[in-house]
PDB file of C-alpha atoms in Angstrom:
ATOM      1  CA  UNK A 375     103.481 106.746  70.129  1.00 48.00           C
ATOM      2  CA  UNK A 376     102.200 104.077  72.445  1.00 53.00           C
ATOM      3  CA  UNK A 377     105.555 102.856  73.237  1.00 69.00           C
ATOM      4  CA  UNK A 378     106.778 106.858  74.558  1.00 85.00           C
ATOM      5  CA  UNK A 379     107.650 106.508  77.980  1.00 95.00           C
ATOM      6  CA  UNK A 380     108.405 110.177  78.539  1.00 96.00           C
ATOM      7  CA  UNK A 381     105.397 110.853  80.265  1.00 95.00           C
ATOM      8  CA  UNK A 382     106.122 107.793  82.394  1.00 96.00           C
ATOM      9  CA  UNK A 383     109.734 109.312  83.258  1.00 97.00           C
ATOM     10  CA  UNK A 384     108.106 112.683  84.065  1.00 96.00           C
ATOM     11  CA  UNK A 385     105.750 110.581  86.649  1.00 96.00           C
ATOM     12  CA  UNK A 386     108.284 108.974  87.849  1.00 96.00           C
ATOM     13  CA  UNK A 387     110.378 112.103  89.068  1.00 97.00           C
ATOM     14  CA  UNK A 388     106.750 113.175  90.162  1.00 97.00           C
ATOM     15  CA  UNK A 389     106.395 110.333  92.214  1.00 96.00           C
ATOM     16  CA  UNK A 390     109.600 110.481  93.852  1.00 97.00           C
ATOM     17  CA  UNK A 391     108.626 113.759  95.589  1.00 97.00           C
ATOM     18  CA  UNK A 392     106.557 112.126  97.826  1.00 96.00           C
ATOM     19  CA  UNK A 393     109.327 110.924  99.705  1.00 97.00           C
ATOM     20  CA  UNK A 394     109.958 114.503 101.095  1.00 96.00           C
ATOM     21  CA  UNK A 395     106.223 115.078 101.667  1.00 94.00           C
ATOM     22  CA  UNK A 396     105.367 115.118 104.794  1.00 95.00           C
ATOM     23  CA  UNK A 397     102.027 113.824 106.241  1.00 94.00           C
ATOM     24  CA  UNK A 398     101.275 116.902 107.931  1.00 91.00           C
ATOM     25  CA  UNK A 399      98.244 116.075 110.020  1.00 91.00           C
ATOM     26  CA  UNK A 400     101.083 114.273 112.666  1.00 95.00           C
ATOM     27  CA  UNK A 401     102.398 118.442 113.203  1.00 93.00           C
ATOM     28  CA  UNK A 402      98.938 118.994 115.216  1.00 91.00           C
ATOM     29  CA  UNK A 403     100.393 116.198 117.255  1.00 93.00           C
ATOM     30  CA  UNK A 404     103.736 117.940 118.378  1.00 95.00           C
ATOM     31  CA  UNK A 405     105.937 115.366 115.410  1.00 96.00           C
ATOM     32  CA  UNK A 406     108.210 117.726 114.242  1.00 93.00           C
ATOM     33  CA  UNK A 407     109.553 115.414 111.545  1.00 95.00           C
ATOM     34  CA  UNK A 408     106.792 113.071 110.235  1.00 96.00           C
ATOM     35  CA  UNK A 409     106.552 110.290 107.824  1.00 96.00           C
ATOM     36  CA  UNK A 410     106.702 110.988 104.199  1.00 96.00           C
ATOM     37  CA  UNK A 411     103.682 109.915 102.171  1.00 96.00           C
ATOM     38  CA  UNK A 412     105.633 107.126 100.530  1.00 97.00           C
ATOM     39  CA  UNK A 413     106.623 105.609 103.690  1.00 97.00           C
ATOM     40  CA  UNK A 414     102.975 105.920 104.272  1.00 97.00           C
ATOM     41  CA  UNK A 415     101.967 104.244 101.221  1.00 97.00           C
ATOM     42  CA  UNK A 416     104.543 101.625 101.570  1.00 98.00           C
ATOM     43  CA  UNK A 417     103.270 100.146 104.865  1.00 98.00           C
ATOM     44  CA  UNK A 418      99.835 100.848 103.849  1.00 98.00           C
ATOM     45  CA  UNK A 419     100.236  98.861 100.704  1.00 98.00           C
ATOM     46  CA  UNK A 420     101.946  95.856 102.864  1.00 98.00           C
ATOM     47  CA  UNK A 421      98.929  95.769 105.076  1.00 98.00           C
ATOM     48  CA  UNK A 422      96.547  95.844 102.493  1.00 98.00           C
ATOM     49  CA  UNK A 423      97.602  92.566 101.234  1.00 98.00           C
ATOM     50  CA  UNK A 424      97.481  90.977 104.456  1.00 98.00           C
ATOM     51  CA  UNK A 425      94.443  92.323 105.137  1.00 98.00           C
ATOM     52  CA  UNK A 426      92.875  91.080 101.720  1.00 98.00           C
ATOM     53  CA  UNK A 427      94.364  87.624 101.754  1.00 98.00           C
ATOM     54  CA  UNK A 428      92.425  87.087 105.155  1.00 98.00           C
ATOM     55  CA  UNK A 429      89.028  88.872 104.187  1.00 98.00           C
ATOM     56  CA  UNK A 430      89.269  86.374 101.304  1.00 98.00           C
ATOM     57  CA  UNK A 431      89.889  89.261  98.667  1.00 98.00           C
ATOM     58  CA  UNK A 432      92.937  89.611  95.928  1.00 98.00           C
ATOM     59  CA  UNK A 433      95.998  90.693  98.524  1.00 98.00           C
ATOM     60  CA  UNK A 434      97.834  91.906  95.157  1.00 98.00           C
ATOM     61  CA  UNK A 435      94.659  93.883  93.913  1.00 98.00           C
ATOM     62  CA  UNK A 436      94.718  95.402  97.469  1.00 98.00           C
ATOM     63  CA  UNK A 437      98.627  96.647  97.478  1.00 98.00           C
ATOM     64  CA  UNK A 438      97.868  97.909  94.075  1.00 97.00           C
ATOM     65  CA  UNK A 439      95.166  99.985  95.090  1.00 98.00           C
ATOM     66  CA  UNK A 440      97.093 101.002  98.518  1.00 98.00           C
ATOM     67  CA  UNK A 441     100.173 101.821  96.382  1.00 96.00           C
ATOM     68  CA  UNK A 442      98.522 104.182  94.191  1.00 96.00           C
ATOM     69  CA  UNK A 443      95.937 105.538  96.798  1.00 95.00           C
ATOM     70  CA  UNK A 444      98.062 109.028  97.695  1.00 94.00           C
ATOM     71  CA  UNK A 445     100.015 109.600  94.406  1.00 95.00           C
ATOM     72  CA  UNK A 446      98.012 112.931  93.928  1.00 93.00           C
ATOM     73  CA  UNK A 447      99.925 114.029  96.920  1.00 91.00           C
ATOM     74  CA  UNK A 448     102.437 114.917  94.842  1.00 92.00           C
ATOM     75  CA  UNK A 449     100.446 117.580  93.054  1.00 92.00           C
ATOM     76  CA  UNK A 450      97.721 118.598  96.075  1.00 88.00           C
ATOM     77  CA  UNK A 451     100.513 118.152  99.274  1.00 83.00           C
ATOM     78  CA  UNK A 452      98.947 116.183 101.991  1.00 82.00           C
ATOM     79  CA  UNK A 453      95.710 118.212 103.018  1.00 80.00           C
ATOM     80  CA  UNK A 454      95.032 117.045 106.524  1.00 77.00           C
ATOM     81  CA  UNK A 455      91.862 116.618 108.059  1.00 77.00           C
ATOM     82  CA  UNK A 456      91.552 120.120 109.434  1.00 79.00           C
ATOM     83  CA  UNK A 457      92.860 121.793 106.480  1.00 79.00           C
ATOM     84  CA  UNK A 458      90.212 119.792 104.239  1.00 74.00           C
ATOM     85  CA  UNK A 459      87.338 121.583 106.391  1.00 77.00           C
ATOM     86  CA  UNK A 460      88.736 125.050 104.840  1.00 83.00           C
ATOM     87  CA  UNK A 461      90.535 124.260 101.474  1.00 78.00           C
ATOM     88  CA  UNK A 462      88.238 122.552  98.411  1.00 72.00           C
ATOM     89  CA  UNK A 463      89.636 119.055  98.006  1.00 72.00           C
ATOM     90  CA  UNK A 464      90.717 118.121  94.837  1.00 84.00           C
ATOM     91  CA  UNK A 465      89.419 114.641  93.304  1.00 91.00           C
ATOM     92  CA  UNK A 466      91.984 112.677  93.019  1.00 92.00           C
ATOM     93  CA  UNK A 467      90.667 111.131  89.512  1.00 94.00           C
ATOM     94  CA  UNK A 468      90.773 114.187  88.233  1.00 93.00           C
ATOM     95  CA  UNK A 469      94.304 114.700  89.435  1.00 92.00           C
ATOM     96  CA  UNK A 470      94.951 110.888  88.507  1.00 94.00           C
ATOM     97  CA  UNK A 471      93.827 112.121  85.018  1.00 95.00           C
ATOM     98  CA  UNK A 472      96.674 115.063  84.707  1.00 95.00           C
ATOM     99  CA  UNK A 473      99.275 112.902  85.854  1.00 95.00           C
ATOM    100  CA  UNK A 474      98.513 110.051  82.984  1.00 95.00           C
ATOM    101  CA  UNK A 475      97.918 112.146  80.356  1.00 95.00           C
ATOM    102  CA  UNK A 476     100.398 111.298  77.720  1.00 94.00           C
ATOM    103  CA  UNK A 477     101.288 107.883  79.134  1.00 95.00           C
ATOM    104  CA  UNK A 478     100.421 105.064  76.995  1.00 96.00           C
ATOM    105  CA  UNK A 479      97.012 104.478  76.999  1.00 95.00           C
ATOM    106  CA  UNK A 480      96.826 100.865  78.436  1.00 95.00           C
ATOM    107  CA  UNK A 481      99.004 101.878  81.473  1.00 96.00           C
ATOM    108  CA  UNK A 482      96.727 105.509  81.822  1.00 96.00           C
ATOM    109  CA  UNK A 483      93.832 103.706  81.815  1.00 97.00           C
ATOM    110  CA  UNK A 484      95.034 101.156  84.509  1.00 96.00           C
ATOM    111  CA  UNK A 485      96.173 103.770  86.795  1.00 96.00           C
ATOM    112  CA  UNK A 486      92.872 105.983  86.500  1.00 97.00           C
ATOM    113  CA  UNK A 487      90.796 102.671  86.925  1.00 97.00           C
ATOM    114  CA  UNK A 488      92.676 102.264  90.116  1.00 96.00           C
ATOM    115  CA  UNK A 489      92.056 105.308  91.702  1.00 96.00           C
ATOM    116  CA  UNK A 490      88.273 105.248  91.101  1.00 97.00           C
ATOM    117  CA  UNK A 491      88.168 102.379  92.397  1.00 97.00           C
ATOM    118  CA  UNK A 492      89.639 103.080  95.423  1.00 97.00           C
ATOM    119  CA  UNK A 493      87.716 106.257  95.879  1.00 95.00           C
ATOM    120  CA  UNK A 494      84.605 104.173  95.074  1.00 97.00           C
ATOM    121  CA  UNK A 495      84.951 101.426  97.727  1.00 96.00           C
ATOM    122  CA  UNK A 496      82.883  99.325  95.615  1.00 92.00           C
ATOM    123  CA  UNK A 497      85.537  96.111  95.711  1.00 98.00           C
ATOM    124  CA  UNK A 498      86.558  93.953  98.664  1.00 98.00           C
ATOM    125  CA  UNK A 499      89.944  95.050  97.668  1.00 98.00           C
ATOM    126  CA  UNK A 500      89.223  98.929  98.269  1.00 98.00           C
ATOM    127  CA  UNK A 501      87.185  97.918 101.289  1.00 98.00           C
ATOM    128  CA  UNK A 502      90.939  96.405 102.299  1.00 98.00           C
ATOM    129  CA  UNK A 503      92.796  99.332 101.086  1.00 98.00           C
ATOM    130  CA  UNK A 504      90.887 101.913 102.492  1.00 98.00           C
ATOM    131  CA  UNK A 505      91.275 100.123 106.084  1.00 98.00           C
ATOM    132  CA  UNK A 506      94.978  99.550 105.628  1.00 98.00           C
ATOM    133  CA  UNK A 507      95.252 103.239 105.392  1.00 98.00           C
ATOM    134  CA  UNK A 508      93.405 103.835 108.636  1.00 98.00           C
ATOM    135  CA  UNK A 509      95.558 101.037 110.224  1.00 98.00           C
ATOM    136  CA  UNK A 510      98.687 102.188 109.355  1.00 98.00           C
ATOM    137  CA  UNK A 511      97.876 105.597 110.341  1.00 97.00           C
ATOM    138  CA  UNK A 512      96.650 104.182 113.919  1.00 98.00           C
ATOM    139  CA  UNK A 513      99.807 101.994 113.620  1.00 98.00           C
ATOM    140  CA  UNK A 514     102.214 105.381 113.536  1.00 98.00           C
ATOM    141  CA  UNK A 515      99.752 106.985 115.862  1.00 98.00           C
ATOM    142  CA  UNK A 516     100.951 103.951 118.564  1.00 98.00           C
ATOM    143  CA  UNK A 517     104.424 104.582 117.415  1.00 97.00           C
ATOM    144  CA  UNK A 518     104.452 108.298 117.561  1.00 97.00           C
ATOM    145  CA  UNK A 519     103.196 108.078 121.578  1.00 97.00           C
ATOM    146  CA  UNK A 520     105.653 105.549 122.125  1.00 96.00           C
ATOM    147  CA  UNK A 521     108.218 107.895 121.430  1.00 96.00           C
ATOM    148  CA  UNK A 522     106.292 110.415 123.620  1.00 97.00           C
ATOM    149  CA  UNK A 523     103.713 112.104 121.530  1.00 97.00           C
ATOM    150  CA  UNK A 524     100.447 112.062 123.882  1.00 97.00           C
ATOM    151  CA  UNK A 525      98.525 113.559 121.474  1.00 96.00           C
ATOM    152  CA  UNK A 526      99.251 110.728 118.697  1.00 97.00           C
ATOM    153  CA  UNK A 527      96.507 109.182 120.639  1.00 97.00           C
ATOM    154  CA  UNK A 528      93.514 110.929 118.727  1.00 96.00           C
ATOM    155  CA  UNK A 529      95.066 109.894 115.470  1.00 96.00           C
ATOM    156  CA  UNK A 530      94.693 106.177 117.083  1.00 98.00           C
ATOM    157  CA  UNK A 531      91.065 106.508 118.712  1.00 98.00           C
ATOM    158  CA  UNK A 532      89.946 108.059 115.145  1.00 97.00           C
ATOM    159  CA  UNK A 533      91.767 105.411 112.964  1.00 97.00           C
ATOM    160  CA  UNK A 534      90.559 102.413 115.137  1.00 98.00           C
ATOM    161  CA  UNK A 535      86.826 104.088 115.153  1.00 98.00           C
ATOM    162  CA  UNK A 536      87.106 104.010 111.154  1.00 97.00           C
ATOM    163  CA  UNK A 537      88.050 100.574 110.273  1.00 98.00           C
ATOM    164  CA  UNK A 538      85.282  98.283 108.680  1.00 98.00           C
ATOM    165  CA  UNK A 539      86.715  95.173 107.625  1.00 98.00           C
ATOM    166  CA  UNK A 540      86.896  92.324 110.454  1.00 98.00           C
ATOM    167  CA  UNK A 541      90.367  91.802 109.978  1.00 98.00           C
ATOM    168  CA  UNK A 542      91.142  94.896 110.031  1.00 98.00           C
ATOM    169  CA  UNK A 543      89.353  95.391 113.494  1.00 98.00           C
ATOM    170  CA  UNK A 544      91.070  92.179 115.249  1.00 98.00           C
ATOM    171  CA  UNK A 545      94.891  93.263 113.992  1.00 98.00           C
ATOM    172  CA  UNK A 546      93.960  96.777 115.109  1.00 98.00           C
ATOM    173  CA  UNK A 547      93.250  95.070 118.988  1.00 98.00           C
ATOM    174  CA  UNK A 548      96.434  92.928 118.358  1.00 97.00           C
ATOM    175  CA  UNK A 549      97.728  95.730 117.343  1.00 97.00           C
ATOM    176  CA  UNK A 550      97.249  97.720 120.610  1.00 98.00           C
ATOM    177  CA  UNK A 551      98.165  94.912 122.582  1.00 97.00           C
ATOM    178  CA  UNK A 552     101.312  95.003 121.885  1.00 96.00           C
ATOM    179  CA  UNK A 553     104.197  97.255 122.523  1.00 93.00           C
ATOM    180  CA  UNK A 554     106.109  98.677 119.663  1.00 95.00           C
ATOM    181  CA  UNK A 555     109.477  96.362 120.462  1.00 94.00           C
ATOM    182  CA  UNK A 556     107.345  93.037 121.024  1.00 94.00           C
ATOM    183  CA  UNK A 557     108.435  91.673 117.667  1.00 94.00           C
ATOM    184  CA  UNK A 558     112.108  92.531 118.888  1.00 95.00           C
ATOM    185  CA  UNK A 559     111.587  90.423 121.875  1.00 94.00           C
ATOM    186  CA  UNK A 560     109.733  87.546 119.826  1.00 94.00           C
ATOM    187  CA  UNK A 561     112.614  87.408 117.396  1.00 95.00           C
ATOM    188  CA  UNK A 562     115.786  87.050 119.937  1.00 95.00           C
ATOM    189  CA  UNK A 563     113.726  84.748 122.220  1.00 92.00           C
ATOM    190  CA  UNK A 564     112.923  86.774 125.012  1.00 83.00           C
ATOM    191  CA  UNK A 565     110.283  86.396 127.717  1.00 74.00           C
ATOM    192  CA  UNK A 566     107.445  89.193 127.280  1.00 59.00           C
TER     193      UNK A 566
END
């Protein structure tokens, strides 16, 4: 039935597991309690909307793509870069199709299309969302490095090198030129 939301309700519980799913690559940098996939996805969506607006793309669409970009990890877990060398990669499109099975078709089709668009990298919004994913990783690396995790520099460098949009690259340079608490100093009116 088109208005049956039982599959949607099940998915919402499933998506909630991403609040506890850790981004495993940070363990290699020595971070014992890294951010969750949900935390990463939230800031990625925010960054995607910013990059898209400044790039002349649709910020809402870019954020929409970004918020769904790692939902498959509720089923696959977060497989870090090294792990992908050994594990056969789960197809995000196939995982999403399974996750949306039984949902009202209008909703399921929309979610499947988002994942296809993100993975295909064939729209300005997808490129902005993908840059946001890299920029969020770089930003998290900067924050971890400021907390004493020197090995995070590898994630900072690798993420910065993979940015493709002009806005993403300029924003990365700005982030690298600031301290993690410069926002607070500016907010309370302190001189740098």
